[in-house]
mmCIF file of C-alpha atoms in Angstrom:
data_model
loop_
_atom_site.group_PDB
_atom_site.id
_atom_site.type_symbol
_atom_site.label_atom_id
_atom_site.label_comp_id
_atom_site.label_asym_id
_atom_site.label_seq_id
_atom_site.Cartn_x
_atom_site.Cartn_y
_atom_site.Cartn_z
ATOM 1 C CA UNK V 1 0.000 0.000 0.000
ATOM 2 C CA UNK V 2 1.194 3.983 -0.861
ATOM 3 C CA UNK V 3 1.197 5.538 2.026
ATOM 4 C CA UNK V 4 0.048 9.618 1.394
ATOM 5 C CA UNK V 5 3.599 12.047 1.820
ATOM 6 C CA UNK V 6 1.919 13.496 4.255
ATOM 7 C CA UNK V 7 1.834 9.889 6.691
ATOM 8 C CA UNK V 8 5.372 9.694 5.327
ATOM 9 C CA UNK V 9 6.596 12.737 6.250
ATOM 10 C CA UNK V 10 5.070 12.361 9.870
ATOM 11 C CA UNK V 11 6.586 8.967 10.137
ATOM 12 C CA UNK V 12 9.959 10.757 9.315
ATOM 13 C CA UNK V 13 9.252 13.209 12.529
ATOM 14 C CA UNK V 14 8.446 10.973 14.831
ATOM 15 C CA UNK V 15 11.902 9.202 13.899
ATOM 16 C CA UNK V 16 13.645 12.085 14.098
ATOM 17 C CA UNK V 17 12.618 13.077 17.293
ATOM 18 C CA UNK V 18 13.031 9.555 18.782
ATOM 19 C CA UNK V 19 16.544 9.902 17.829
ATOM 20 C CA UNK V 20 17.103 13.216 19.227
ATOM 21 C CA UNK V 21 15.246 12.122 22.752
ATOM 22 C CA UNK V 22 17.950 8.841 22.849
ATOM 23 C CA UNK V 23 20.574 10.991 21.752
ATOM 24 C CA UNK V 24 19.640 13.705 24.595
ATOM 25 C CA UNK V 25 19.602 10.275 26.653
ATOM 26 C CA UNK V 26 22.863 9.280 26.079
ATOM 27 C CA UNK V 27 24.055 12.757 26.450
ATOM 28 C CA UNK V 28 23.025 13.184 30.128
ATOM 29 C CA UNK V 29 24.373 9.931 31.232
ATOM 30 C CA UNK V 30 27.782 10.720 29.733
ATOM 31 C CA UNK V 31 27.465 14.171 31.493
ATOM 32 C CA UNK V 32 26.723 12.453 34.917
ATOM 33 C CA UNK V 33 30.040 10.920 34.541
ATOM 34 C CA UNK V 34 32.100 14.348 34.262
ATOM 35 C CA UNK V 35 32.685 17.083 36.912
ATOM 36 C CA UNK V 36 33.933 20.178 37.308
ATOM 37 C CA UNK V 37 37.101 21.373 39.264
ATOM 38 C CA UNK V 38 37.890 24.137 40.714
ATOM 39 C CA UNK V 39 41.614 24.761 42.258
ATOM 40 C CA UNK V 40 42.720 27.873 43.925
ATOM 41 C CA UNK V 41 46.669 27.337 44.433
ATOM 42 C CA UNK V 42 47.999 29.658 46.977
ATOM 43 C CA UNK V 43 49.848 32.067 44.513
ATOM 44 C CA UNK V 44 48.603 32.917 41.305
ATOM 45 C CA UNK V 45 44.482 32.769 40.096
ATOM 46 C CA UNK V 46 41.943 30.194 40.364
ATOM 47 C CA UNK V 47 41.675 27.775 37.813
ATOM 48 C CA UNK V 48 38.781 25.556 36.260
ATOM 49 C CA UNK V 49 39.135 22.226 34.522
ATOM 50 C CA UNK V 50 37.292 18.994 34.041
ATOM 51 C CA UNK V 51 37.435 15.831 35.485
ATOM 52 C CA UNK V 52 35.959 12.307 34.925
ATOM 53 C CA UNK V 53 34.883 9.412 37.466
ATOM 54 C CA UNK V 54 36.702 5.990 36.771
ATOM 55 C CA UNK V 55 35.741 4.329 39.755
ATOM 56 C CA UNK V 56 33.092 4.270 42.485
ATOM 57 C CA UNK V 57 32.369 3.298 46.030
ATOM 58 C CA UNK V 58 29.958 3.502 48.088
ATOM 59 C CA UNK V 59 31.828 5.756 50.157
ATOM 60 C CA UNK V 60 34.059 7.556 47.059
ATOM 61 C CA UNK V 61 34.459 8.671 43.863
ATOM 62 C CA UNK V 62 37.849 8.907 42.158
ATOM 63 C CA UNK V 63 38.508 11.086 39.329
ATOM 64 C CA UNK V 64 41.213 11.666 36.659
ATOM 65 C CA UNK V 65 42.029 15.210 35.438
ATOM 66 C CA UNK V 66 45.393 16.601 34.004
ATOM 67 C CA UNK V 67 47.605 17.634 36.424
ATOM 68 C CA UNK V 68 47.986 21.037 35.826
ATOM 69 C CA UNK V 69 44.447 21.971 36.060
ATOM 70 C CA UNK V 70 45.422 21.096 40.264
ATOM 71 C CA UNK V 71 48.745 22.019 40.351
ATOM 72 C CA UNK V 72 49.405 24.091 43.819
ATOM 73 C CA UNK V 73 46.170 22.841 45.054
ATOM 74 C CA UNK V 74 45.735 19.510 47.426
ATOM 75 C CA UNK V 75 42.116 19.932 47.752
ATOM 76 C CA UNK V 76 40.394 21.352 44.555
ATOM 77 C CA UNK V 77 36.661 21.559 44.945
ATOM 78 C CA UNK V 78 34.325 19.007 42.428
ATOM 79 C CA UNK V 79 31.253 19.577 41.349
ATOM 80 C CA UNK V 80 28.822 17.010 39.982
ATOM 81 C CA UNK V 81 26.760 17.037 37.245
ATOM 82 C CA UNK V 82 23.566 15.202 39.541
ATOM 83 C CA UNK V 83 24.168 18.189 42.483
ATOM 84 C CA UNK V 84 24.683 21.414 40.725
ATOM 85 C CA UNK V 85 26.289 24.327 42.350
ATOM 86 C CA UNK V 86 27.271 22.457 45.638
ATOM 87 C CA UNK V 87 31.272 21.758 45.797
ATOM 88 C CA UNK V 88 32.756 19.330 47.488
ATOM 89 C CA UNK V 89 36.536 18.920 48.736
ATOM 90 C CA UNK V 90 38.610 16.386 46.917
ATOM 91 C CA UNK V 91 41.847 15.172 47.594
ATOM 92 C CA UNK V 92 44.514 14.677 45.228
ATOM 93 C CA UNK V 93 45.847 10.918 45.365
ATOM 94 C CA UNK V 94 48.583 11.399 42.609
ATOM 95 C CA UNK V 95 50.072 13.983 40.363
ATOM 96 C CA UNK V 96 52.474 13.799 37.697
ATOM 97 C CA UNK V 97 54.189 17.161 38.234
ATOM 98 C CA UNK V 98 56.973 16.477 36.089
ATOM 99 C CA UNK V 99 55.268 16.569 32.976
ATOM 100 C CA UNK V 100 53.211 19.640 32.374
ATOM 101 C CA UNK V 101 51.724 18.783 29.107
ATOM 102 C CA UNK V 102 50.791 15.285 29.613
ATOM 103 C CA UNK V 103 51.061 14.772 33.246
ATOM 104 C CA UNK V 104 47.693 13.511 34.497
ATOM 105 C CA UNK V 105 46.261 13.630 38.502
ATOM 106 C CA UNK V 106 44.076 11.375 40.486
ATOM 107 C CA UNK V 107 41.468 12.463 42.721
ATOM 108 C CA UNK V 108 38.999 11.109 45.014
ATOM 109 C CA UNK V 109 36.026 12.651 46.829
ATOM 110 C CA UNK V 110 35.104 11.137 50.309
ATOM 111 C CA UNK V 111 32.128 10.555 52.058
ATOM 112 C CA UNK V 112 28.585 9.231 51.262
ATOM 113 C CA UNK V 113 27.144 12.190 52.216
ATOM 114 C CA UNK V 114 29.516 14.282 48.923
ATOM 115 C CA UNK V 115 28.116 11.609 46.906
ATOM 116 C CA UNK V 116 24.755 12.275 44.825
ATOM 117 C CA UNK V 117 22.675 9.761 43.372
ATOM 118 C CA UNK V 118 23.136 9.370 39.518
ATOM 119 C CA UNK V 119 26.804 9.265 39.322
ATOM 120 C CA UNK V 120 28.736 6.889 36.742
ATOM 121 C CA UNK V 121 31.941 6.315 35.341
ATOM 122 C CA UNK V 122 32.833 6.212 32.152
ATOM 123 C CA UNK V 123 33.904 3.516 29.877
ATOM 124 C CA UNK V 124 37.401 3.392 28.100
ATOM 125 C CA UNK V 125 37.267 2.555 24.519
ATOM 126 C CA UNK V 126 38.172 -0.996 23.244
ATOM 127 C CA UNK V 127 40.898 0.414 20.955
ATOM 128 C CA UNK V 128 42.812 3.675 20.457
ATOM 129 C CA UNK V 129 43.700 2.687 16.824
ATOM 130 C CA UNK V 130 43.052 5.886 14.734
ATOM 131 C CA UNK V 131 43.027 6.105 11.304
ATOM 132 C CA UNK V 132 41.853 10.294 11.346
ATOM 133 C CA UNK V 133 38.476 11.960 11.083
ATOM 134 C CA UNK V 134 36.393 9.995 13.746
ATOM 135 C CA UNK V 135 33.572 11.607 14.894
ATOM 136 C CA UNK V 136 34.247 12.596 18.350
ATOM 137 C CA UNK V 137 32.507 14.657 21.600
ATOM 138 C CA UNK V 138 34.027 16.512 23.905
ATOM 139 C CA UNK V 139 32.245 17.623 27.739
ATOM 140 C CA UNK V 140 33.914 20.717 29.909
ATOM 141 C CA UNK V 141 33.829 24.201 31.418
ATOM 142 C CA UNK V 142 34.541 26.381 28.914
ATOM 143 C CA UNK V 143 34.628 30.009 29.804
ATOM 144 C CA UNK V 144 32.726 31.585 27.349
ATOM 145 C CA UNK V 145 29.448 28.940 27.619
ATOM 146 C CA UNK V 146 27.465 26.909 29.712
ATOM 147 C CA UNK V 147 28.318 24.605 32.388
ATOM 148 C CA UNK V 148 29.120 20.425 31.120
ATOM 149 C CA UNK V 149 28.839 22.042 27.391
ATOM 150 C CA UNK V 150 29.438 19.448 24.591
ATOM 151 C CA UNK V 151 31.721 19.999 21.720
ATOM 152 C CA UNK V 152 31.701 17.761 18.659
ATOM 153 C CA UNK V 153 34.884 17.489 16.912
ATOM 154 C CA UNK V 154 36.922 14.574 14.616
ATOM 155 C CA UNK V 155 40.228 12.723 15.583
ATOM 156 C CA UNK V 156 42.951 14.485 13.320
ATOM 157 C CA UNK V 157 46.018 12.056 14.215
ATOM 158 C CA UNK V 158 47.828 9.829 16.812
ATOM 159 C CA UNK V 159 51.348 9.961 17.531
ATOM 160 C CA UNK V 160 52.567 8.004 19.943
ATOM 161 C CA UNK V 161 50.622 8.425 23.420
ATOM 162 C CA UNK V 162 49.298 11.886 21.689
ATOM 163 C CA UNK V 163 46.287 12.318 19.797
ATOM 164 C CA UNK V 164 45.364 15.340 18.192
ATOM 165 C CA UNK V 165 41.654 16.542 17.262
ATOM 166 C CA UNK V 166 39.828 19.272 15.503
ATOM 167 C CA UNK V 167 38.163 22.098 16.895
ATOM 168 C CA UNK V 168 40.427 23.034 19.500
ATOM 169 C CA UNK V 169 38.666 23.846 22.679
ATOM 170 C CA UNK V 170 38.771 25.861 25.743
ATOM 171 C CA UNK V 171 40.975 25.435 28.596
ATOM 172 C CA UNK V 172 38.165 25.094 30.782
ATOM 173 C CA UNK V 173 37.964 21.241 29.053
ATOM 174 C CA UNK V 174 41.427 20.810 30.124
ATOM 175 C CA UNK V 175 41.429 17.383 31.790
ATOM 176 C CA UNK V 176 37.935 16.128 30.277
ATOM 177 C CA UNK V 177 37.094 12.918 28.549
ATOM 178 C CA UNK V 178 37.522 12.713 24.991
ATOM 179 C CA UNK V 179 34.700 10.533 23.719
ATOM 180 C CA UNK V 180 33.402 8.296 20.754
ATOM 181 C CA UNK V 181 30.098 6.517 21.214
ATOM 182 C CA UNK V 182 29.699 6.542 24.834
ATOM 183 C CA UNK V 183 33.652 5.534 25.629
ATOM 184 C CA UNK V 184 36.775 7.305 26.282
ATOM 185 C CA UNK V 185 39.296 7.496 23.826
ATOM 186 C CA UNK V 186 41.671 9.801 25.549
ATOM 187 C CA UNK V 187 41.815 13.149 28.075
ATOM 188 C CA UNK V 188 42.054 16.721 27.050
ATOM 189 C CA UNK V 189 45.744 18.362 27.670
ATOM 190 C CA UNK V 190 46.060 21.429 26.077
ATOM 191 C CA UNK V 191 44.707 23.571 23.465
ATOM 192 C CA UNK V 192 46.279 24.719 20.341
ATOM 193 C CA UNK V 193 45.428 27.403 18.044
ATOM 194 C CA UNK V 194 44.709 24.864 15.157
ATOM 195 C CA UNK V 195 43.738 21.452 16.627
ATOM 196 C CA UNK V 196 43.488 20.596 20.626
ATOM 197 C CA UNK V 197 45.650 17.802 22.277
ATOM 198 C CA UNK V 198 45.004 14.839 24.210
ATOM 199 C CA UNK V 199 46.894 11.765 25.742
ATOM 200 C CA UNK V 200 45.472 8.602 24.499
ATOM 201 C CA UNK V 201 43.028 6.128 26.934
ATOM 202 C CA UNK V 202 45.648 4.082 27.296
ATOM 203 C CA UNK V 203 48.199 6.612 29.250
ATOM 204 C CA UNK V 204 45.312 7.317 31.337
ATOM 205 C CA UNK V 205 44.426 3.176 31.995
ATOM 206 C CA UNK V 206 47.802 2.717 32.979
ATOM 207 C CA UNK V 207 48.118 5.992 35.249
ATOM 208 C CA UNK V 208 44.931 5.056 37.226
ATOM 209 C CA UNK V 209 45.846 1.157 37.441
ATOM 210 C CA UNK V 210 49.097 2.151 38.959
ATOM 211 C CA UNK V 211 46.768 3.110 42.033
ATOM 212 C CA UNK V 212 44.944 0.058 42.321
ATOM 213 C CA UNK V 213 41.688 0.686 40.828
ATOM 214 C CA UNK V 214 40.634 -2.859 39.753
ATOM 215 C CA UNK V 215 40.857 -3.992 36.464
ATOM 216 C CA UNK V 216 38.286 -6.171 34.919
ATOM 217 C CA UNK V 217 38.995 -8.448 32.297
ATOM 218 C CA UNK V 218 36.187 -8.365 29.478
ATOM 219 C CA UNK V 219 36.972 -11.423 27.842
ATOM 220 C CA UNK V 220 35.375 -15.187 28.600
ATOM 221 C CA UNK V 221 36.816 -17.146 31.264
ATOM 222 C CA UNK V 222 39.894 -18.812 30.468
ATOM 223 C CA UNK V 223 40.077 -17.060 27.297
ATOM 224 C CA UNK V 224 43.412 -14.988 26.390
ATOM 225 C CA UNK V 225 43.252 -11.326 27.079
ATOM 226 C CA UNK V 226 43.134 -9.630 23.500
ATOM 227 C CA UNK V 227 45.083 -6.026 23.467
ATOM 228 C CA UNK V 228 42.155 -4.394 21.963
ATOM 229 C CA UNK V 229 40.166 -5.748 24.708
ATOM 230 C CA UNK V 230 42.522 -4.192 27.591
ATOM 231 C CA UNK V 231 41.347 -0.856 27.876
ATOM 232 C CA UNK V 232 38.116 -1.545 28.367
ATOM 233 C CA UNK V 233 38.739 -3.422 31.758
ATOM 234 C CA UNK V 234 37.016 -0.291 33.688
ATOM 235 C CA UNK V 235 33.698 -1.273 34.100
ATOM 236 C CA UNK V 236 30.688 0.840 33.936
ATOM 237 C CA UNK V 237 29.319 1.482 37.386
ATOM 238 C CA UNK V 238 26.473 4.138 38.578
ATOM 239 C CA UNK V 239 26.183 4.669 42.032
ATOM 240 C CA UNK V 240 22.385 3.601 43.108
ATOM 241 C CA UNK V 241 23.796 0.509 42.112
ATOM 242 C CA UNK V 242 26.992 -0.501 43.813
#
């Protein structure tokens, strides 16, 4: 049967904005896995970056940012995504001082009562094998627009544990997930006047492991572990539900 253009064209809208609700979905529970941070070192300005859970307790949240976006501060202030506009203290676990491009920082925020409901982490990519142009998204503070603001962007190249992407963005991303379908290819460095900077999921895997967060193993039991399987050993976990 011919349907009239006009049922066709309805059917088209209804689509459409079924894919724009599960997209605004999605969206939302990537946000609830990203936070704000605000340090105030004791010489020089305040400074605000973005930060990303990779593991959750019952009792605490840890979070990865880079490390200058805390430098000078021990006990930045985090803001979640599910609690608006109501800091808590964090403390930093781990900083790699010595390198102030790529050097990355762990935090963790204490206490049940710091910890809203609706909080995730995110999930590392399976893979950081690049071949340029993947569609990315990118979730900070930028300066000059609203709070958890999304940028879309594409990968422009890998080299080594660097990974390069178009547009650049503002500082106020600076330690944010870089993100492709839901999972975390890499974390925002620095920006550049042509393309924006990143260290590679991998670097950040390793950095985090190195504090004994657990690592899950993805593949079935007894079964070798594949190397595109490795960086996806951080599990998804939302708080209501640990």
């Amino acid at each position: 049967m011919i349907l009239p253009s006009w049922v066709n064209l309805l059917i088209a809208l209804v689509a459409l904005v079924q894919v724009e609700s599960t997209y605004a979905q999605d969206i939302t529970r990537l946000q609830a896995g990203v936070v704000k941070i605000t340090a105030n070192p004791p010489q020089g300005t305040g400074n605000v970056g973005t930060g990303f859970i990779v593991w959750l307790e019952t009792n605490a949240a840890y979070i990865v940012t880079s490390a200058h976006v805390v430098a000078g501060d021990a006990q930045p202030r985090v803001e979640f995504f599910t609690k608006r506009n109501m800091p808590v203290t964090a403390e930093v676990l781990g900083l790699e001082g010595d390198d102030e491009v790529r050097g990355l920082a762990l935090l963790v925020v204490r206490g049940r009562e710091n910890l809203p409901k609706g909080l995730r982490t995110l999930p590392f990519a399976e893979t950081t094998r690049f071949s340029g142009g993947e569609d990315i998204i990118m979730i900070g503070f930028p300066g000059n627009a609203g709070p958890w603001n999304v940028v879309k962007g594409n990968i422009s190249s890998r080299q080594d544990r660097d990974l390069y992407y178009s547009p650049t963005v503002d500082s106020g991303h600076s330690g944010g997930p870089i993100l492709q379908n839901g999972n975390v290819l890499g974390l925002v460095v620095v920006a550049g006047q042509s393309s924006g900077r990143g260290v590679v999921a991998r670097s950040v895997h390793d950095f985090v492991e190195g504090f004994g967060i657990t690592v899950e193993d993805h593949g079935e039991p007894g079964a070798p572990e594949s190397p595109q399987k490795v960086l996806a050993s951080l599990k998804v976990q939302e708080l209501d539900s640990i």
